[in-house]
Amino acid sequence: MSLITILEHPHPNLRKVAAEREAAAIADPAFQRLLDDMFETMYAAPGIGLAATQVDVMERFMVIDVTEDHEQPLVFINPVIRGRSADLRVHQEGCLSIPGIFADVTRADGIEVEALDRHGKPFTLAVDGLLATCIQHEVDHLDGKLFIDHLSPLKRERAMKKYEKLRRQA
Ligand code: NI
């Protein structure tokens, strides 16, 4: 396995809308290796979610594990969020593509998501809390959206000033 370079904002490819992954191509050994490398990259960062667009692959899939001990690795291929609860949840989000920046984002507390697993098998998941927040954040990536897009213009401007300063220092 090997670590993959994560694209960082403002890389233009982070703004592209990803295309569906062909179901017939899921068994492809190179694709399976890529999923393993994405988990390794996410755990090493460390992070709890990584979308394909963040590693410069413009296809709709992502890996997630919100557990501390890496106990629940989840693969979502061609994920579709079918339902969102009226209840909202605020979470201080960060993103491996915008290192050093954290801000409160409000999203649905609960969601229902349909996807294919890493073997191409369809599944539906109804979840809430951190996992629901994380799934919504990663699906946003597949649509070319970043968590800073959810902030008010003033908060976004402040966050981006801080980000530019951090990048100058790096
Ligand atoms: Ni992110």
Short mmCIF file of N, CA, C and O in Angstrom, two decimals, residues 52-163:
data_model
loop_
_atom_site.label_atom_id
_atom_site.label_comp_id
_atom_site.label_asym_id
_atom_site.label_seq_id
_atom_site.Cartn_x
_atom_site.Cartn_y
_atom_site.Cartn_z
N ALA A 52 -12.84 10.50 -3.59
CA ALA A 52 -11.96 10.24 -4.74
C ALA A 52 -11.44 11.54 -5.37
O ALA A 52 -10.27 11.62 -5.76
N THR A 53 -12.29 12.56 -5.42
CA THR A 53 -11.87 13.82 -6.05
C THR A 53 -10.69 14.44 -5.31
O THR A 53 -9.89 15.16 -5.90
N GLN A 54 -10.57 14.15 -4.00
CA GLN A 54 -9.46 14.71 -3.22
C GLN A 54 -8.12 14.08 -3.59
O GLN A 54 -7.07 14.64 -3.28
N VAL A 55 -8.18 12.88 -4.20
CA VAL A 55 -6.93 12.25 -4.66
C VAL A 55 -6.89 12.27 -6.19
O VAL A 55 -6.26 11.44 -6.83
N ASP A 56 -7.58 13.27 -6.75
CA ASP A 56 -7.53 13.57 -8.19
C ASP A 56 -8.12 12.47 -9.06
O ASP A 56 -7.68 12.26 -10.20
N VAL A 57 -9.11 11.75 -8.56
CA VAL A 57 -9.84 10.77 -9.36
C VAL A 57 -11.28 11.28 -9.46
O VAL A 57 -11.96 11.40 -8.44
N MET A 58 -11.71 11.61 -10.66
CA MET A 58 -13.00 12.28 -10.83
C MET A 58 -14.14 11.27 -10.98
O MET A 58 -14.86 11.26 -11.96
N GLU A 59 -14.23 10.38 -9.98
CA GLU A 59 -15.29 9.37 -9.97
C GLU A 59 -15.96 9.38 -8.60
O GLU A 59 -15.35 9.79 -7.60
N ARG A 60 -17.22 8.86 -8.57
CA ARG A 60 -18.03 9.00 -7.36
C ARG A 60 -17.80 7.83 -6.40
O ARG A 60 -18.53 6.83 -6.44
N PHE A 61 -16.79 7.96 -5.56
CA PHE A 61 -16.62 7.01 -4.47
C PHE A 61 -15.82 7.67 -3.36
O PHE A 61 -15.16 8.67 -3.56
N MET A 62 -15.95 7.08 -2.16
CA MET A 62 -15.28 7.67 -1.00
C MET A 62 -15.09 6.61 0.07
O MET A 62 -15.80 5.61 0.09
N VAL A 63 -14.13 6.87 0.96
CA VAL A 63 -13.91 5.97 2.10
C VAL A 63 -14.14 6.77 3.38
O VAL A 63 -13.84 7.97 3.43
N ILE A 64 -14.67 6.09 4.39
CA ILE A 64 -15.00 6.74 5.66
C ILE A 64 -14.72 5.76 6.79
O ILE A 64 -14.96 4.56 6.66
N ASP A 65 -14.19 6.28 7.90
CA ASP A 65 -14.15 5.53 9.15
C ASP A 65 -14.14 6.54 10.29
O ASP A 65 -13.14 7.23 10.48
N VAL A 66 -15.26 6.63 11.00
CA VAL A 66 -15.35 7.64 12.06
C VAL A 66 -14.94 7.09 13.43
O VAL A 66 -15.00 7.80 14.43
N THR A 67 -14.53 5.81 13.48
CA THR A 67 -14.14 5.22 14.77
C THR A 67 -12.68 5.57 15.10
O THR A 67 -11.87 5.79 14.20
N GLU A 68 -12.38 5.60 16.40
CA GLU A 68 -11.02 5.96 16.82
C GLU A 68 -10.02 4.86 16.49
O GLU A 68 -8.86 5.13 16.20
N ASP A 69 -10.48 3.62 16.54
CA ASP A 69 -9.56 2.50 16.38
C ASP A 69 -9.63 1.85 15.00
O ASP A 69 -9.24 0.68 14.84
N HIS A 70 -10.15 2.59 14.01
CA HIS A 70 -10.19 2.09 12.63
C HIS A 70 -10.98 0.79 12.54
O HIS A 70 -10.57 -0.16 11.87
N GLU A 71 -12.12 0.76 13.24
CA GLU A 71 -12.89 -0.49 13.34
C GLU A 71 -14.01 -0.59 12.32
O GLU A 71 -14.61 -1.65 12.16
N GLN A 72 -14.35 0.53 11.68
CA GLN A 72 -15.52 0.50 10.80
C GLN A 72 -15.22 1.16 9.45
O GLN A 72 -15.79 2.19 9.11
N PRO A 73 -14.30 0.53 8.69
CA PRO A 73 -14.00 1.11 7.37
C PRO A 73 -15.19 0.93 6.43
O PRO A 73 -15.67 -0.19 6.24
N LEU A 74 -15.65 2.02 5.85
CA LEU A 74 -16.81 1.98 4.96
C LEU A 74 -16.42 2.53 3.59
O LEU A 74 -15.76 3.56 3.49
N VAL A 75 -16.84 1.82 2.55
CA VAL A 75 -16.65 2.29 1.17
C VAL A 75 -18.02 2.61 0.59
O VAL A 75 -18.95 1.81 0.73
N PHE A 76 -18.15 3.75 -0.02
CA PHE A 76 -19.38 4.16 -0.70
C PHE A 76 -19.04 4.42 -2.17
O PHE A 76 -18.23 5.30 -2.46
N ILE A 77 -19.64 3.63 -3.05
CA ILE A 77 -19.45 3.86 -4.48
C ILE A 77 -20.78 4.32 -5.06
O ILE A 77 -21.84 3.72 -4.78
N ASN A 78 -20.75 5.39 -5.84
CA ASN A 78 -21.96 6.02 -6.40
C ASN A 78 -23.01 6.30 -5.32
O ASN A 78 -24.19 5.95 -5.49
N PRO A 79 -22.62 6.94 -4.23
CA PRO A 79 -23.58 7.20 -3.14
C PRO A 79 -24.64 8.22 -3.54
O PRO A 79 -24.35 9.17 -4.26
N VAL A 80 -25.87 7.96 -3.07
CA VAL A 80 -26.98 8.91 -3.27
C VAL A 80 -27.67 9.08 -1.93
O VAL A 80 -28.07 8.09 -1.30
N ILE A 81 -27.80 10.31 -1.49
CA ILE A 81 -28.53 10.59 -0.25
C ILE A 81 -30.01 10.69 -0.58
O ILE A 81 -30.43 11.58 -1.32
N ARG A 82 -30.79 9.73 -0.06
CA ARG A 82 -32.22 9.64 -0.41
C ARG A 82 -33.10 10.44 0.53
O ARG A 82 -34.18 10.86 0.15
N GLY A 83 -32.66 10.59 1.77
CA GLY A 83 -33.50 11.30 2.72
C GLY A 83 -32.65 12.03 3.74
O GLY A 83 -31.55 11.58 4.08
N ARG A 84 -33.16 13.18 4.18
CA ARG A 84 -32.47 13.95 5.21
C ARG A 84 -33.47 14.29 6.29
O ARG A 84 -34.59 14.69 5.98
N SER A 85 -33.09 14.17 7.56
CA SER A 85 -33.98 14.50 8.66
C SER A 85 -34.18 16.01 8.74
O SER A 85 -33.32 16.78 8.29
N ALA A 86 -35.32 16.41 9.32
CA ALA A 86 -35.54 17.84 9.56
C ALA A 86 -34.64 18.33 10.69
O ALA A 86 -34.24 19.48 10.73
N ASP A 87 -34.31 17.41 11.61
CA ASP A 87 -33.40 17.77 12.71
C ASP A 87 -32.03 18.09 12.15
O ASP A 87 -31.53 17.38 11.28
N LEU A 88 -31.43 19.14 12.70
CA LEU A 88 -30.12 19.55 12.21
C LEU A 88 -29.05 19.26 13.26
O LEU A 88 -29.35 19.05 14.44
N ARG A 89 -27.82 19.23 12.82
CA ARG A 89 -26.69 18.99 13.71
C ARG A 89 -25.57 19.94 13.31
O ARG A 89 -25.29 20.11 12.12
N VAL A 90 -24.96 20.56 14.32
CA VAL A 90 -23.83 21.44 14.06
C VAL A 90 -22.56 20.70 14.45
O VAL A 90 -22.48 20.10 15.52
N HIS A 91 -21.58 20.71 13.56
CA HIS A 91 -20.33 20.03 13.86
C HIS A 91 -19.17 20.91 13.40
O HIS A 91 -19.25 21.54 12.34
N GLN A 92 -18.11 20.97 14.20
CA GLN A 92 -16.94 21.71 13.77
C GLN A 92 -16.17 20.85 12.77
O GLN A 92 -15.53 19.87 13.14
N GLU A 93 -16.28 21.21 11.49
CA GLU A 93 -15.69 20.40 10.43
C GLU A 93 -14.32 20.91 10.03
O GLU A 93 -14.00 22.09 10.16
N GLY A 94 -13.54 19.97 9.54
CA GLY A 94 -12.27 20.28 8.92
C GLY A 94 -12.23 19.49 7.63
O GLY A 94 -13.17 18.76 7.32
N CYS A 95 -11.15 19.62 6.87
CA CYS A 95 -11.06 18.90 5.59
C CYS A 95 -9.59 18.71 5.27
O CYS A 95 -8.80 19.65 5.39
N LEU A 96 -9.23 17.49 4.84
CA LEU A 96 -7.83 17.22 4.51
C LEU A 96 -7.37 18.06 3.32
O LEU A 96 -6.17 18.23 3.12
N SER A 97 -8.31 18.63 2.57
CA SER A 97 -7.96 19.48 1.44
C SER A 97 -7.88 20.96 1.82
O SER A 97 -7.55 21.79 0.97
N ILE A 98 -8.22 21.27 3.08
CA ILE A 98 -8.09 22.66 3.58
C ILE A 98 -7.44 22.59 4.95
O ILE A 98 -8.03 22.95 5.97
N PRO A 99 -6.18 22.09 5.00
CA PRO A 99 -5.56 21.80 6.30
C PRO A 99 -5.46 23.04 7.19
O PRO A 99 -5.14 24.12 6.71
N GLY A 100 -5.75 22.83 8.47
CA GLY A 100 -5.60 23.90 9.46
C GLY A 100 -6.84 24.73 9.68
O GLY A 100 -6.87 25.57 10.57
N ILE A 101 -7.88 24.52 8.86
CA ILE A 101 -9.09 25.33 8.97
C ILE A 101 -10.24 24.47 9.51
O ILE A 101 -10.49 23.37 9.02
N PHE A 102 -10.92 25.00 10.52
CA PHE A 102 -12.05 24.30 11.14
C PHE A 102 -13.17 25.31 11.34
O PHE A 102 -12.91 26.46 11.70
N ALA A 103 -14.41 24.89 11.10
CA ALA A 103 -15.53 25.82 11.29
C ALA A 103 -16.81 25.02 11.48
O ALA A 103 -16.95 23.89 10.96
N ASP A 104 -17.74 25.61 12.24
CA ASP A 104 -19.03 24.98 12.47
C ASP A 104 -19.86 24.95 11.18
O ASP A 104 -20.01 25.98 10.52
N VAL A 105 -20.37 23.75 10.86
CA VAL A 105 -21.25 23.59 9.69
C VAL A 105 -22.53 22.92 10.16
O VAL A 105 -22.48 21.96 10.95
N THR A 106 -23.67 23.41 9.69
CA THR A 106 -24.97 22.83 10.04
C THR A 106 -25.44 21.95 8.89
O THR A 106 -25.48 22.39 7.74
N ARG A 107 -25.77 20.69 9.22
CA ARG A 107 -26.29 19.75 8.21
C ARG A 107 -27.41 18.95 8.85
O ARG A 107 -27.63 19.02 10.05
N ALA A 108 -28.10 18.15 8.04
CA ALA A 108 -29.12 17.24 8.57
C ALA A 108 -28.47 16.32 9.60
O ALA A 108 -27.36 15.83 9.39
N ASP A 109 -29.17 16.07 10.70
CA ASP A 109 -28.64 15.17 11.73
C ASP A 109 -28.66 13.73 11.24
O ASP A 109 -27.73 12.97 11.46
N GLY A 110 -29.77 13.35 10.56
CA GLY A 110 -29.91 11.98 10.09
C GLY A 110 -30.06 11.94 8.57
O GLY A 110 -30.62 12.85 7.97
N ILE A 111 -29.53 10.88 7.97
CA ILE A 111 -29.70 10.71 6.52
C ILE A 111 -29.93 9.24 6.20
O ILE A 111 -29.61 8.35 6.99
N GLU A 112 -30.47 9.03 5.00
CA GLU A 112 -30.51 7.69 4.45
C GLU A 112 -29.71 7.74 3.16
O GLU A 112 -29.94 8.61 2.31
N VAL A 113 -28.75 6.83 3.03
CA VAL A 113 -27.87 6.86 1.86
C VAL A 113 -27.86 5.48 1.20
O VAL A 113 -27.87 4.46 1.88
N GLU A 114 -27.88 5.50 -0.12
CA GLU A 114 -27.75 4.27 -0.91
C GLU A 114 -26.42 4.32 -1.64
O GLU A 114 -26.02 5.38 -2.12
N ALA A 115 -25.77 3.16 -1.72
CA ALA A 115 -24.48 3.12 -2.42
C ALA A 115 -24.15 1.67 -2.75
O ALA A 115 -24.89 0.75 -2.36
N LEU A 116 -23.04 1.47 -3.44
CA LEU A 116 -22.47 0.13 -3.63
C LEU A 116 -21.29 0.00 -2.68
O LEU A 116 -20.57 0.98 -2.46
N ASP A 117 -21.10 -1.20 -2.12
CA ASP A 117 -19.92 -1.41 -1.28
C ASP A 117 -18.71 -1.76 -2.16
O ASP A 117 -18.81 -1.76 -3.39
N ARG A 118 -17.58 -2.10 -1.55
CA ARG A 118 -16.37 -2.32 -2.35
C ARG A 118 -16.42 -3.59 -3.20
O ARG A 118 -15.53 -3.83 -4.03
N HIS A 119 -17.45 -4.39 -2.97
CA HIS A 119 -17.63 -5.56 -3.83
C HIS A 119 -18.72 -5.33 -4.88
O HIS A 119 -19.11 -6.26 -5.60
N GLY A 120 -19.26 -4.12 -4.91
CA GLY A 120 -20.29 -3.79 -5.90
C GLY A 120 -21.68 -4.13 -5.44
O GLY A 120 -22.63 -4.06 -6.22
N LYS A 121 -21.82 -4.52 -4.17
CA LYS A 121 -23.12 -4.90 -3.64
C LYS A 121 -23.87 -3.67 -3.13
O LYS A 121 -23.33 -2.89 -2.34
N PRO A 122 -25.15 -3.49 -3.56
CA PRO A 122 -25.90 -2.32 -3.10
C PRO A 122 -26.26 -2.42 -1.63
O PRO A 122 -26.53 -3.52 -1.13
N PHE A 123 -26.23 -1.30 -0.93
CA PHE A 123 -26.68 -1.26 0.45
C PHE A 123 -27.33 0.08 0.74
O PHE A 123 -27.11 1.06 0.03
N THR A 124 -28.17 0.07 1.78
CA THR A 124 -28.80 1.31 2.25
C THR A 124 -28.46 1.46 3.72
O THR A 124 -28.47 0.48 4.46
N LEU A 125 -28.13 2.68 4.11
CA LEU A 125 -27.73 2.93 5.49
C LEU A 125 -28.53 4.12 6.00
O LEU A 125 -28.61 5.14 5.34
N ALA A 126 -29.16 3.94 7.17
CA ALA A 126 -29.82 5.07 7.84
C ALA A 126 -29.00 5.38 9.08
O ALA A 126 -28.88 4.54 9.98
N VAL A 127 -28.39 6.54 9.10
CA VAL A 127 -27.47 6.89 10.20
C VAL A 127 -27.69 8.32 10.65
O VAL A 127 -28.28 9.14 9.93
N ASP A 128 -27.21 8.61 11.85
CA ASP A 128 -27.24 10.00 12.29
C ASP A 128 -25.92 10.33 12.99
O ASP A 128 -25.00 9.50 13.05
N GLY A 129 -25.81 11.56 13.48
CA GLY A 129 -24.61 11.95 14.20
C GLY A 129 -23.41 12.16 13.29
O GLY A 129 -23.55 12.53 12.12
N LEU A 130 -22.23 11.86 13.86
CA LEU A 130 -20.98 12.15 13.16
C LEU A 130 -20.89 11.45 11.80
O LEU A 130 -20.43 12.03 10.82
N LEU A 131 -21.34 10.19 11.74
CA LEU A 131 -21.24 9.45 10.47
C LEU A 131 -22.09 10.13 9.39
O LEU A 131 -21.67 10.25 8.24
N ALA A 132 -23.29 10.59 9.77
CA ALA A 132 -24.17 11.29 8.81
C ALA A 132 -23.52 12.59 8.34
O ALA A 132 -23.56 12.94 7.16
N THR A 133 -22.91 13.31 9.28
CA THR A 133 -22.20 14.55 8.93
C THR A 133 -21.09 14.25 7.93
O THR A 133 -20.94 14.93 6.90
N CYS A 134 -20.32 13.22 8.23
CA CYS A 134 -19.17 12.87 7.41
C CYS A 134 -19.60 12.45 5.99
O CYS A 134 -19.00 12.86 5.00
N ILE A 135 -20.66 11.64 5.90
CA ILE A 135 -21.15 11.20 4.58
C ILE A 135 -21.58 12.42 3.75
O ILE A 135 -21.23 12.53 2.57
N GLN A 136 -22.28 13.36 4.37
CA GLN A 136 -22.72 14.55 3.64
C GLN A 136 -21.52 15.39 3.17
O GLN A 136 -21.51 15.91 2.06
N HIS A 137 -20.51 15.49 4.03
CA HIS A 137 -19.29 16.24 3.67
C HIS A 137 -18.61 15.59 2.46
O HIS A 137 -18.19 16.28 1.53
N GLU A 138 -18.52 14.25 2.47
CA GLU A 138 -17.81 13.55 1.38
C GLU A 138 -18.62 13.57 0.09
O GLU A 138 -18.05 13.70 -1.01
N VAL A 139 -19.95 13.42 0.18
CA VAL A 139 -20.77 13.49 -1.04
C VAL A 139 -20.66 14.89 -1.64
O VAL A 139 -20.61 15.05 -2.86
N ASP A 140 -20.58 15.91 -0.81
CA ASP A 140 -20.34 17.27 -1.30
C ASP A 140 -19.08 17.31 -2.18
O ASP A 140 -19.07 17.91 -3.24
N HIS A 141 -18.01 16.65 -1.71
CA HIS A 141 -16.76 16.62 -2.49
C HIS A 141 -17.01 16.08 -3.89
O HIS A 141 -16.44 16.59 -4.88
N LEU A 142 -17.84 15.05 -4.00
CA LEU A 142 -18.09 14.42 -5.31
C LEU A 142 -18.87 15.36 -6.22
O LEU A 142 -18.89 15.19 -7.44
N ASP A 143 -19.51 16.37 -5.61
CA ASP A 143 -20.23 17.39 -6.38
C ASP A 143 -19.42 18.68 -6.51
O ASP A 143 -19.97 19.73 -6.88
N GLY A 144 -18.14 18.62 -6.15
CA GLY A 144 -17.28 19.79 -6.30
C GLY A 144 -17.50 20.84 -5.22
O GLY A 144 -17.13 22.01 -5.40
N LYS A 145 -18.09 20.43 -4.10
CA LYS A 145 -18.36 21.39 -3.02
C LYS A 145 -17.44 21.14 -1.83
O LYS A 145 -17.09 20.00 -1.53
N LEU A 146 -17.09 22.22 -1.13
CA LEU A 146 -16.25 22.13 0.06
C LEU A 146 -17.01 22.66 1.27
O LEU A 146 -17.97 23.42 1.11
N PHE A 147 -16.59 22.27 2.47
CA PHE A 147 -17.37 22.67 3.65
C PHE A 147 -17.41 24.18 3.85
O PHE A 147 -18.38 24.71 4.40
N ILE A 148 -16.39 24.87 3.35
CA ILE A 148 -16.39 26.34 3.48
C ILE A 148 -17.53 26.99 2.69
O ILE A 148 -17.92 28.11 2.98
N ASP A 149 -18.07 26.26 1.71
CA ASP A 149 -19.21 26.79 0.92
C ASP A 149 -20.45 26.96 1.80
O ASP A 149 -21.37 27.68 1.43
N HIS A 150 -20.49 26.23 2.93
CA HIS A 150 -21.65 26.28 3.82
C HIS A 150 -21.57 27.45 4.81
O HIS A 150 -22.53 27.67 5.56
N LEU A 151 -20.43 28.14 4.85
CA LEU A 151 -20.27 29.22 5.82
C LEU A 151 -20.87 30.52 5.28
O LEU A 151 -21.01 30.70 4.07
N SER A 152 -21.19 31.44 6.19
CA SER A 152 -21.64 32.77 5.78
C SER A 152 -20.46 33.45 5.07
O SER A 152 -19.29 33.10 5.33
N PRO A 153 -20.73 34.41 4.18
CA PRO A 153 -19.63 35.08 3.46
C PRO A 153 -18.57 35.64 4.40
O PRO A 153 -17.37 35.51 4.13
N LEU A 154 -19.00 36.21 5.51
CA LEU A 154 -18.04 36.81 6.45
C LEU A 154 -17.15 35.73 7.07
O LEU A 154 -15.92 35.88 7.15
N LYS A 155 -17.78 34.63 7.52
CA LYS A 155 -16.99 33.55 8.15
C LYS A 155 -16.07 32.89 7.14
O LYS A 155 -14.95 32.49 7.48
N ARG A 156 -16.56 32.78 5.90
CA ARG A 156 -15.73 32.15 4.87
C ARG A 156 -14.50 33.03 4.58
O ARG A 156 -13.39 32.54 4.44
N GLU A 157 -14.74 34.32 4.51
CA GLU A 157 -13.64 35.25 4.22
C GLU A 157 -12.58 35.18 5.32
O GLU A 157 -11.38 35.13 5.04
N ARG A 158 -13.05 35.13 6.57
CA ARG A 158 -12.11 35.02 7.70
C ARG A 158 -11.31 33.73 7.64
O ARG A 158 -10.11 33.71 7.84
N ALA A 159 -12.03 32.63 7.35
CA ALA A 159 -11.37 31.33 7.28
C ALA A 159 -10.34 31.32 6.16
O ALA A 159 -9.24 30.78 6.32
N MET A 160 -10.67 31.94 5.03
CA MET A 160 -9.75 31.92 3.88
C MET A 160 -8.53 32.81 4.12
O MET A 160 -7.44 32.49 3.65
N LYS A 161 -8.71 33.90 4.86
CA LYS A 161 -7.56 34.74 5.21
C LYS A 161 -6.58 33.95 6.08
O LYS A 161 -5.37 33.99 5.89
N LYS A 162 -7.16 33.21 7.05
CA LYS A 162 -6.32 32.40 7.93
C LYS A 162 -5.60 31.31 7.12
O LYS A 162 -4.42 31.04 7.33
N TYR A 163 -6.35 30.71 6.19
CA TYR A 163 -5.80 29.63 5.36
C TYR A 163 -4.63 30.15 4.51
O TYR A 163 -3.58 29.51 4.43
#
